[in-house]
Short mmCIF file of C-alpha atoms in Angstrom, two decimals:
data_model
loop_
_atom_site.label_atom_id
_atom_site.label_comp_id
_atom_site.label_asym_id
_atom_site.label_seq_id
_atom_site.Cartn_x
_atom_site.Cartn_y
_atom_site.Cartn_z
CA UNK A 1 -6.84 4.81 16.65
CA UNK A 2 -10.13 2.57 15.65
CA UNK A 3 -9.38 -0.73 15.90
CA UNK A 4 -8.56 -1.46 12.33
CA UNK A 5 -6.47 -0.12 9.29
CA UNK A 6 -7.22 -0.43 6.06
CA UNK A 7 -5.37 0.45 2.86
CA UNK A 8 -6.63 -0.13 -0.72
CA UNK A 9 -4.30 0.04 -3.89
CA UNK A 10 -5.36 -0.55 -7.21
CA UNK A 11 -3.44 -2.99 -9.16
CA UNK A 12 -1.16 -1.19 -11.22
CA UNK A 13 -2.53 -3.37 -14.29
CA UNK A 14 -5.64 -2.72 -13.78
CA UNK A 15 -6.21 -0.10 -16.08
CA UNK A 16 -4.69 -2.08 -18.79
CA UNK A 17 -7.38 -4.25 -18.53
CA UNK A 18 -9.93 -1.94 -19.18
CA UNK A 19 -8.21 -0.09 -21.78
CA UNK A 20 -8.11 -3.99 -23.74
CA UNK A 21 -11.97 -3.94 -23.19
CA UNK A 22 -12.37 -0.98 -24.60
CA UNK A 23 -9.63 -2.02 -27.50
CA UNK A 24 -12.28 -4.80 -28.35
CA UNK A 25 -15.27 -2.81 -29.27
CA UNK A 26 -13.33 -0.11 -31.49
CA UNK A 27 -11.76 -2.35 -33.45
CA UNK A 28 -14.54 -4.44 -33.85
CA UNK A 29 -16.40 -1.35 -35.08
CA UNK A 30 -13.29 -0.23 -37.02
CA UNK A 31 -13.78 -4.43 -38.91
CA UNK A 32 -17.07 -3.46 -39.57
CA UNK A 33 -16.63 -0.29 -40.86
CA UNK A 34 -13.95 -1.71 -43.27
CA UNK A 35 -16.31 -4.56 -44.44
CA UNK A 36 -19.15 -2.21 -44.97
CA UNK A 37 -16.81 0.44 -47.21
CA UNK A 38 -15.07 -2.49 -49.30
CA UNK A 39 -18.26 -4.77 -49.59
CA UNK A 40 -18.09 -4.21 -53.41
CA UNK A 41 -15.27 -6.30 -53.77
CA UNK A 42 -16.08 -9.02 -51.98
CA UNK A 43 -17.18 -12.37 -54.19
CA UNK A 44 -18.75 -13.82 -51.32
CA UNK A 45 -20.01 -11.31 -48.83
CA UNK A 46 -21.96 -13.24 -46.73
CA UNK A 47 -18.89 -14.91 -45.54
CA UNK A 48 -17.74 -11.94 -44.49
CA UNK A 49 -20.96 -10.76 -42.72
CA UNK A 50 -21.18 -14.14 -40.87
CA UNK A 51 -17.93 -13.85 -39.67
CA UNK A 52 -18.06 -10.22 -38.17
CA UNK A 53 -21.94 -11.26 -36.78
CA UNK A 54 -19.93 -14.08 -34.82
CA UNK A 55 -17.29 -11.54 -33.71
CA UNK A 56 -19.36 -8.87 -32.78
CA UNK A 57 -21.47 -11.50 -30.27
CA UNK A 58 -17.99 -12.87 -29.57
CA UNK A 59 -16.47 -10.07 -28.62
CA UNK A 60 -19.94 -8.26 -26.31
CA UNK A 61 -20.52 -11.93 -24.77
CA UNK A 62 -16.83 -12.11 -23.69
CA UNK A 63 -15.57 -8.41 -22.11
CA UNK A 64 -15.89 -9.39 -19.05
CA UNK A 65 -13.45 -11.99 -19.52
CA UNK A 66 -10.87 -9.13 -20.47
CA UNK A 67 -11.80 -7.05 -16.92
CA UNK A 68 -9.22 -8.53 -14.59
CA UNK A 69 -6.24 -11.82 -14.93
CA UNK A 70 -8.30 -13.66 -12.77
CA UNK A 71 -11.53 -14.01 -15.40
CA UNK A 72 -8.88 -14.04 -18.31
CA UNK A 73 -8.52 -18.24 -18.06
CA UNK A 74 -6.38 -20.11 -20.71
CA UNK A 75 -9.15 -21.89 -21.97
CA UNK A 76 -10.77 -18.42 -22.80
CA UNK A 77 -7.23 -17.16 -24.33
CA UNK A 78 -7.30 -20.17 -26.48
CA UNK A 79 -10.79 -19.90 -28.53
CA UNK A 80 -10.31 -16.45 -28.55
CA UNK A 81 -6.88 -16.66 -30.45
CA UNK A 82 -9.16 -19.30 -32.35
CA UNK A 83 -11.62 -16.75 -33.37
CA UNK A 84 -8.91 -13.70 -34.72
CA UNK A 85 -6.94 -16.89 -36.63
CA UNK A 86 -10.24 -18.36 -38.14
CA UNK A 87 -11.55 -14.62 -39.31
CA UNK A 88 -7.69 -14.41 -40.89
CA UNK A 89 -7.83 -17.60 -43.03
CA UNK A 90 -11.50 -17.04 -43.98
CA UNK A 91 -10.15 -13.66 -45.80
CA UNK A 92 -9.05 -15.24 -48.97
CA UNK A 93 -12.73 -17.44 -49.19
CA UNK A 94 -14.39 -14.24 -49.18
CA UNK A 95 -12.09 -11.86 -51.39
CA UNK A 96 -10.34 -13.88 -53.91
CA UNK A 97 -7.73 -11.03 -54.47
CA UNK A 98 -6.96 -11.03 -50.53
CA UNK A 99 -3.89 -13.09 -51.33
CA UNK A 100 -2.30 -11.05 -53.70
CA UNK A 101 -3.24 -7.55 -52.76
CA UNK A 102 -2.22 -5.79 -48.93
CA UNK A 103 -5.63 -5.15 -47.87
CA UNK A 104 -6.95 -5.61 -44.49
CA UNK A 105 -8.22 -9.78 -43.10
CA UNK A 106 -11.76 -9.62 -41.83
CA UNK A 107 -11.08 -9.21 -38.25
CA UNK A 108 -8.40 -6.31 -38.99
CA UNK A 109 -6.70 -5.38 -35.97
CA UNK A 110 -8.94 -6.82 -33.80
CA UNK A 111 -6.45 -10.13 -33.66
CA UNK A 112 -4.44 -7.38 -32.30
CA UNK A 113 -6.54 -7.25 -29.09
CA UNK A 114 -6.43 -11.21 -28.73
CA UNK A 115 -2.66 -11.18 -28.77
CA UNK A 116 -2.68 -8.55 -25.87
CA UNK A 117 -4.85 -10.37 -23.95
CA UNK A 118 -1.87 -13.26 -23.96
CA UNK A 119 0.25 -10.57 -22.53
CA UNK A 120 -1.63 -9.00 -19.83
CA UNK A 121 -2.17 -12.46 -18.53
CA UNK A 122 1.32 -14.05 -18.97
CA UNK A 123 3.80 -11.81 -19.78
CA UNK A 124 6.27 -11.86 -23.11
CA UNK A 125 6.79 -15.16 -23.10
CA UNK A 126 2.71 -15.61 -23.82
CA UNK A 127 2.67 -12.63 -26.43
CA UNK A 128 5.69 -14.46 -28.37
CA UNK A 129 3.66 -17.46 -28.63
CA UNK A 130 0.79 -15.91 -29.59
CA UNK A 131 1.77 -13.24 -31.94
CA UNK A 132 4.23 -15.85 -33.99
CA UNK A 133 0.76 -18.13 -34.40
CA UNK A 134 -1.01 -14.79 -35.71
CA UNK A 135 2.21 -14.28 -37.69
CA UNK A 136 2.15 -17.53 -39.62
CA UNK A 137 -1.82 -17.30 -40.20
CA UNK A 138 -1.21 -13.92 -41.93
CA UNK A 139 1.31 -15.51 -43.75
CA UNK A 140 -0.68 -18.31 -44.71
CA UNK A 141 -3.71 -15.92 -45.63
CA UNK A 142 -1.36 -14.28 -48.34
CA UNK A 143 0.44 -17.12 -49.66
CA UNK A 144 2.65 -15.10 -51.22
CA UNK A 145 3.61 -12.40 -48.33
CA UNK A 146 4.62 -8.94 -49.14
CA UNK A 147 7.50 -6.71 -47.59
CA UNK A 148 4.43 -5.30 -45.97
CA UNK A 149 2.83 -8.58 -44.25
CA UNK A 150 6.38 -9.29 -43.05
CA UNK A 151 6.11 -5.14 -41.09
CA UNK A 152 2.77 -5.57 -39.88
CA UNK A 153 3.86 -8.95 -38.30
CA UNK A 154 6.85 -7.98 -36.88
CA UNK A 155 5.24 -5.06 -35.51
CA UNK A 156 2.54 -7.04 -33.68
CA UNK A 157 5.63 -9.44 -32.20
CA UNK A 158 7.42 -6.43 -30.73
CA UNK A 159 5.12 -4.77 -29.62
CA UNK A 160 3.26 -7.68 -27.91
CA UNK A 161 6.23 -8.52 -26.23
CA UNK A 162 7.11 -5.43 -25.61
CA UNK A 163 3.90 -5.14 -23.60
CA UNK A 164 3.93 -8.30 -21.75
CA UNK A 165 7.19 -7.39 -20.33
CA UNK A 166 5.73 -4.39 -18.82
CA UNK A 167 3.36 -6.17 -17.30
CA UNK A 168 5.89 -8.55 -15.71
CA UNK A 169 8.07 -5.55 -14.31
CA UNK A 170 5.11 -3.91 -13.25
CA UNK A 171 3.90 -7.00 -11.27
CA UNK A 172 7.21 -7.50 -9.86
CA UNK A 173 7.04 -4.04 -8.66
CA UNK A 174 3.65 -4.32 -7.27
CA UNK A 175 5.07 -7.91 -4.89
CA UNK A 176 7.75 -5.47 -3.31
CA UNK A 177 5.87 -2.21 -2.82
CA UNK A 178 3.24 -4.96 -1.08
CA UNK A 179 6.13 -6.61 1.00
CA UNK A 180 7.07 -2.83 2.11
CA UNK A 181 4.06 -1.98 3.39
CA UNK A 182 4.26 -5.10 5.59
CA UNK A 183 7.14 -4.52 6.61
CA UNK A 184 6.72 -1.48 7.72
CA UNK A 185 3.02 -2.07 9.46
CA UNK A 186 5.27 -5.00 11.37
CA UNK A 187 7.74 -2.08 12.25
CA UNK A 188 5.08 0.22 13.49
CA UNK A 189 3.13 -2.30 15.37
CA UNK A 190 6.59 -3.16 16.95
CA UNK A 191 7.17 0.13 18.06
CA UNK A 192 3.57 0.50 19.48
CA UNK A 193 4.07 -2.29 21.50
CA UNK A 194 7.70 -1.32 22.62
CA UNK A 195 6.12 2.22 24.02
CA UNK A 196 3.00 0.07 26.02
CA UNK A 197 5.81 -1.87 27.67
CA UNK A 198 7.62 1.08 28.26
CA UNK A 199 5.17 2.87 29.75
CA UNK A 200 3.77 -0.18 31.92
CA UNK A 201 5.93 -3.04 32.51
CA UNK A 202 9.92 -2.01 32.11
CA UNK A 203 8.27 1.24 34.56
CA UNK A 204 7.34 -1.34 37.17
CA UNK A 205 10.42 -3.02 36.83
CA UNK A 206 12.45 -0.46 37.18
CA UNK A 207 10.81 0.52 40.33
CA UNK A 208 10.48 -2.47 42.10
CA UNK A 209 14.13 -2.76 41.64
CA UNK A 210 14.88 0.73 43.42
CA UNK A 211 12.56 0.16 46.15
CA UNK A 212 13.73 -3.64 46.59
CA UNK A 213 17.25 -2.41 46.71
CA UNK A 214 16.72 0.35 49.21
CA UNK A 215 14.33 -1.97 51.57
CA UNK A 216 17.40 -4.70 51.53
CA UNK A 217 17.04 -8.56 52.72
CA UNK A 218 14.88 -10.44 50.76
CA UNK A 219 13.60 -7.40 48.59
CA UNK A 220 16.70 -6.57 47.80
CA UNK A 221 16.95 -10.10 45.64
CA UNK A 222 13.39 -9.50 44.35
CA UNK A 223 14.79 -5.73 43.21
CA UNK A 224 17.77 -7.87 41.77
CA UNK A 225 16.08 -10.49 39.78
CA UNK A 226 13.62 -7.32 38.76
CA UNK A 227 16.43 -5.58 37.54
CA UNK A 228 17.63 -8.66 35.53
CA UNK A 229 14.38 -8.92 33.58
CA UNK A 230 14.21 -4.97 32.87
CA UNK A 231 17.79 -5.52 31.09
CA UNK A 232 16.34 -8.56 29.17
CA UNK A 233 13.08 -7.17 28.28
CA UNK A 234 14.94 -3.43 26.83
CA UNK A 235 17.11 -6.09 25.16
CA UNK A 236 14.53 -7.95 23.59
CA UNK A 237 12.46 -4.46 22.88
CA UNK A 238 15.45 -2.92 21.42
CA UNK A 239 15.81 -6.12 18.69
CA UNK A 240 12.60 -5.95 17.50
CA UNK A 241 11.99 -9.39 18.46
CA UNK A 242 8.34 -8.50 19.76
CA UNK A 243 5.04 -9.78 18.06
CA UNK A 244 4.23 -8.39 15.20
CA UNK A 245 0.79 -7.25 13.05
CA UNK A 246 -1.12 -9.37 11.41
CA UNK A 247 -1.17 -8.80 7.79
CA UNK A 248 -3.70 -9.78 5.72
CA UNK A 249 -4.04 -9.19 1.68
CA UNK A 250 -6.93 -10.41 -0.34
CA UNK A 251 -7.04 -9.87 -4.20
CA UNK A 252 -10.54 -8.99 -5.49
CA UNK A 253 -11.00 -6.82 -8.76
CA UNK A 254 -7.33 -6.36 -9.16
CA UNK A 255 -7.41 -4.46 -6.09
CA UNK A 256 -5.35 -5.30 -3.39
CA UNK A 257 -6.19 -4.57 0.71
CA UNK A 258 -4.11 -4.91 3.33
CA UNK A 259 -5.84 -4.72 6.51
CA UNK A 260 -3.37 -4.25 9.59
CA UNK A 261 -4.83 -5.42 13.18
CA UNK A 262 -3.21 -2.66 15.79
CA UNK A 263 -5.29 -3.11 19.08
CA UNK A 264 -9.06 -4.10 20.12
CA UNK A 265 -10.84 -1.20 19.78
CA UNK A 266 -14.17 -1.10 18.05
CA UNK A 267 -14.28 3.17 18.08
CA UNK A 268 -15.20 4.54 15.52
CA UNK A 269 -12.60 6.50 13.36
CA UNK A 270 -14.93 9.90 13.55
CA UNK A 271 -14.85 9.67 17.63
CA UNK A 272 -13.31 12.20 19.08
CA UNK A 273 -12.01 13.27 22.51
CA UNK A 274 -11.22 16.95 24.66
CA UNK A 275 -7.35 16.43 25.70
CA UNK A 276 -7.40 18.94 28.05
CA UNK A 277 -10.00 16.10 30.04
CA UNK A 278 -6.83 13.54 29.27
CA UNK A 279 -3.76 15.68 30.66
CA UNK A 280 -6.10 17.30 33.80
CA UNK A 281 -5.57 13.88 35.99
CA UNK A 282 -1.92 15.13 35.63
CA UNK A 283 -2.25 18.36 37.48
CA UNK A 284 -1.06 18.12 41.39
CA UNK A 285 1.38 19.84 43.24
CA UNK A 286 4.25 19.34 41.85
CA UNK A 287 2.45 19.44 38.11
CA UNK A 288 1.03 22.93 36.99
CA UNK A 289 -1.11 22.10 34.07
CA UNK A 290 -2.47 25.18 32.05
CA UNK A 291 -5.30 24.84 29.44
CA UNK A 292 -7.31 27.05 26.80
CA UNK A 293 -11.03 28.03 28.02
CA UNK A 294 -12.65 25.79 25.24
CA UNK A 295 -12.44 22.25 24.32
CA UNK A 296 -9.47 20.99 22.65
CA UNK A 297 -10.73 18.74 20.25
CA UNK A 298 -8.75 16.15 18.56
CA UNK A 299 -9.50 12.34 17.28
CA UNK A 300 -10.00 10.34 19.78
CA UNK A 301 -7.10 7.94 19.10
CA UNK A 302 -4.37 11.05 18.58
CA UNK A 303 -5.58 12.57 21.66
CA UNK A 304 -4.94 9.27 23.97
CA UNK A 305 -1.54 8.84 22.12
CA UNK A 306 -0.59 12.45 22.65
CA UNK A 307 -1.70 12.48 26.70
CA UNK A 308 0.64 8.85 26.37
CA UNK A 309 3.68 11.02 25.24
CA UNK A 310 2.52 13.58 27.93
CA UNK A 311 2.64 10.96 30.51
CA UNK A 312 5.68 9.55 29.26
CA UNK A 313 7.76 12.95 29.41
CA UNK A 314 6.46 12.83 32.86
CA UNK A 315 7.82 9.79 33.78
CA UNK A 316 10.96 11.20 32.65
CA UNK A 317 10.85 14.13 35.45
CA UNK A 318 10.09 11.84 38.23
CA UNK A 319 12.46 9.61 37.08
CA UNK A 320 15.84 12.15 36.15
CA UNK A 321 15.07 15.72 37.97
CA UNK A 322 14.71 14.09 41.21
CA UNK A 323 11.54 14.74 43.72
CA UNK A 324 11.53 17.74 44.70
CA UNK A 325 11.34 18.66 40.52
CA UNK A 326 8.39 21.11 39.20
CA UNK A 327 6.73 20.37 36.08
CA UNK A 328 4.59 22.28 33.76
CA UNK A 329 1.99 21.31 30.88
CA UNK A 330 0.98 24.20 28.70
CA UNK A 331 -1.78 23.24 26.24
CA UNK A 332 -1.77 25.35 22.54
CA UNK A 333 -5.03 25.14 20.72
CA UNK A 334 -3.64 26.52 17.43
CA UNK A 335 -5.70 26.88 14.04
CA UNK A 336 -3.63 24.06 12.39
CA UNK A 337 -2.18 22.38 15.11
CA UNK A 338 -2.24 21.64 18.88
CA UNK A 339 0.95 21.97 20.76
CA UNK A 340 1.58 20.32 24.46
CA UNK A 341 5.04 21.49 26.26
CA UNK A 342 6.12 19.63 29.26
CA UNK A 343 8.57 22.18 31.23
CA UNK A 344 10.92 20.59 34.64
CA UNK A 345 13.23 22.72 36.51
CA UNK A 346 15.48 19.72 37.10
CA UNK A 347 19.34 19.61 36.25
CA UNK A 348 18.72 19.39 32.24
CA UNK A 349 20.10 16.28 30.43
CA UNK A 350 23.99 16.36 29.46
CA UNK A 351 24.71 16.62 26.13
CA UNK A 352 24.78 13.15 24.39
CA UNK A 353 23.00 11.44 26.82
CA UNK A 354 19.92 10.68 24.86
CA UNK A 355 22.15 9.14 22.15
CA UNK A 356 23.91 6.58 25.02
CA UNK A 357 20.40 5.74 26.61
CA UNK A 358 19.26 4.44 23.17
CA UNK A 359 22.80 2.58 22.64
CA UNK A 360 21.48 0.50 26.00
CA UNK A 361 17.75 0.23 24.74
CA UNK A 362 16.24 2.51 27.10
CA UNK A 363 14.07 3.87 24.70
CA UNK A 364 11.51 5.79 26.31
CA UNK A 365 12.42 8.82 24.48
CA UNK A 366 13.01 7.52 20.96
CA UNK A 367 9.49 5.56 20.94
CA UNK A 368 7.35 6.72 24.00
CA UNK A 369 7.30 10.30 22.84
CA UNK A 370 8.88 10.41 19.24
CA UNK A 371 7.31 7.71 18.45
CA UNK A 372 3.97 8.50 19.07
CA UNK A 373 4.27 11.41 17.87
CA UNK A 374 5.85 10.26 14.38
CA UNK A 375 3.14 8.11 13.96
CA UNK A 376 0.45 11.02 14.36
CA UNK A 377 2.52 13.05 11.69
CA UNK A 378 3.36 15.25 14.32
CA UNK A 379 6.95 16.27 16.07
CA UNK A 380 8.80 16.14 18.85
CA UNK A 381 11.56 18.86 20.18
CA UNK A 382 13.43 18.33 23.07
CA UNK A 383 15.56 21.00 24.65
CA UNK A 384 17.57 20.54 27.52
CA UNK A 385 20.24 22.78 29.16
CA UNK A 386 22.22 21.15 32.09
CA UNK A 387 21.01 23.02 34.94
CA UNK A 388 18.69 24.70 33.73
CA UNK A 389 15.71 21.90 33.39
CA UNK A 390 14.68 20.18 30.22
CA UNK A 391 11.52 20.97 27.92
CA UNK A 392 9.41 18.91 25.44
CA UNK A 393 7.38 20.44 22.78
CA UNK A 394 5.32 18.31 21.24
CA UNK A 395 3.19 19.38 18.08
CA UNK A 396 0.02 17.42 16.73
CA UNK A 397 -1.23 18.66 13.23
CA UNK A 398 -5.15 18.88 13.36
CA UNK A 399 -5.48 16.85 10.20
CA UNK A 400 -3.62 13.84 11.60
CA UNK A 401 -1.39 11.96 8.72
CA UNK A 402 -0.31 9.06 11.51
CA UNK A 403 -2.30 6.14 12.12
CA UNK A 404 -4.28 7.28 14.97
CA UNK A 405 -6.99 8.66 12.85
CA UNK A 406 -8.17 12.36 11.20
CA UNK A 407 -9.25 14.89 13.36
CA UNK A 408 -11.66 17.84 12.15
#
């Protein structure tokens, strides 16, 4: 795959914050609107038009305050609430009758929009603080509060609160789908690294201690102690006690990335590769390897992880249907997919076998070739017959879903 992955989610509150900015400017235009219809019976209008002249350059000077938490600061959260109370207790000084009639307080629901702002950032316990503040100005504005003050306010408390505990389930949701996703790039990269040292190390290993044994003397300690550190190393492969990715998350716009180091390669992620040139080294006398007349062209990262599974049944021939074993690659360039089977006439695998080799972490199977082929959103079928050879089809969609890239 190229060198890096990267995967961008939106904060899930994200669009709450935009849907406050645009909150803002209706209601402001819905305060003016009111103003301008009941100007008539207003003893001193030019209160009134001062205070919606300050809201309006209030409220276009400050929206992108309301775009994310991270511009929403306290001090901010403060003079706003500041500006909604002030526009409330100025009703009464420029409509005499505001106190004793249910009409709407210069700023209207706009003080709505303030108190939601307290949510978003803190969560119900900063909407019930600043919804009972707005509650006692609008009961101060009336003096005398109707059965109708006492429904708007209420309303404004529960559903501010309401609102702000959203937000905090929503957050908490966002922290664990975040710690998933590491948790299961650590897993991957795990079982990346578990099929390298499969292929490479536990291979050599496992050799040195068959030849050391059959040379005897001296080798045959060398084969011993080799044989020690191919049980420890399955062991320690097996626990998952290997290094894992390096995860990274950065929080910019309310958008989160998580950017997941899985080897050094700088290829690009639109490279790609002919796997017919990747399985051909294969071919021998013992290997018959049969291929389409054109290219077979996947990304270059699923093709070198595919050949790896090749390579890896392979090993599997040499190593279980003894050496005098045939094997056969047939390559399938199908519309949608591309399918490799590996074919052995050796003595099959008994049944149950593949179960009890995982049990004792030899897991060249599970993770060299189901593994790999997992992570390419592909599959892998394995049918054996004892005596009758085994065979491995493995099946590579041409629009990759695993992390080795997207192939055309």
């Amino acid at each position: 795959m190229a060198g890096r992955e990267r995967v961008v989610r939106m904060s899930v509150e994200q669009p709450l914050w935009r849907a406050l900015t645009a909150y803002r400017v209706l209601t402001l235009v819905y305060a003016a609107l009111l103003a301008g219809f009941g100007h008539a019976k207003y003893e001193r209008p030019w209160v009134a038009v001062a205070f919606l002249a300050v809201l309006a350059v209030w409220t276009f000077a400050t929206l992108p305050r309301v775009a994310n938490a991270a511009r929403c600061t306290k001090r901010f959260l403060g003079l706003d609430l500041t500006v909604a109370m002030g526009g409330i207790l100025l009703t009464p000084l420029a409509d005499f009758d505001a106190q004793h009639m249910d009409g709407p307080t210069l700023p209207s629901i706009w003080t709505a929009g303030s108190v939601l702002a307290f949510a978003l950032k803190g969560g119900w316990r900063w909407a019930a603080f600043a919804s009972t503040l707005v509650a006692v100005a609008n009961i101060v504005e009336r003096g005398e509060p109707s059965e109708d003050t006492f429904h708007n306010v209420v309303l404004v408390w529960v559903a501010s609160i309401a609102i702000g505990y959203v937000v905090e389930v929503a957050r908490a949701s966002e922290r664990t789908l975040a710690r998933a996703l590491e948790i299961e790039a650590a897993t991957r990269e795990r079982e990346r690294l578990a099929r390298d040292i499969h292929d490479s190390v536990l291979q050599v290993l496992a050799m040195v201690q068959r030849r050391g044994t059959a040379l005897g003397g001296e080798a045959a300690e060398l084969g011993r102690m080799a044989g020690e550190q191919e049980v420890a190393l399955r062991t320690l492969v097996s626990s998952g006690l290997v290094p894992t990715t390096r995860v990274s998350e950065d929080s910019a716009e309310g958008a989160v990335v998580r950017e997941v180091v899985t080897d050094g390669s700088d290829e690009p992620e639109s490279a790609e590769a002919d796997l017919r040139a990747l399985l051909a080294p294969h071919a021998g006398s013992r290997v018959t390897f049969a291929e389409p007349g054109a290219p077979v062209v996947l990304a270059a990262g699923a093709a070198r992880e595919l050949a790896a599974a090749v390579s890896a049944a392979l090993d599997n021939v040499r190593a279980h249907a003894g050496p005098d074993a045939q094997a056969w690659i047939l390559v399938e360039d199908e519309p949608a997919e591309v399918i490799v089977t590996v074919r052995d006439d050796g003595p099959g695998i008994p049944e149950g076998r593949l179960g009890q080799a995982e049990g004792e972490g030899r897991l060249g199977v599970a993770l060299s070739i189901r593994g790999r082929l997992r992570d390419l959103g592909g599959t892998a079928e394995l049918i054996s017959v004892p005596g009758q050879g085994t065979e491995v089809e493995l099946k590579v969609p041409k629009v990759s879903r695993g992390k080795a890239g997207t192939t055309r």
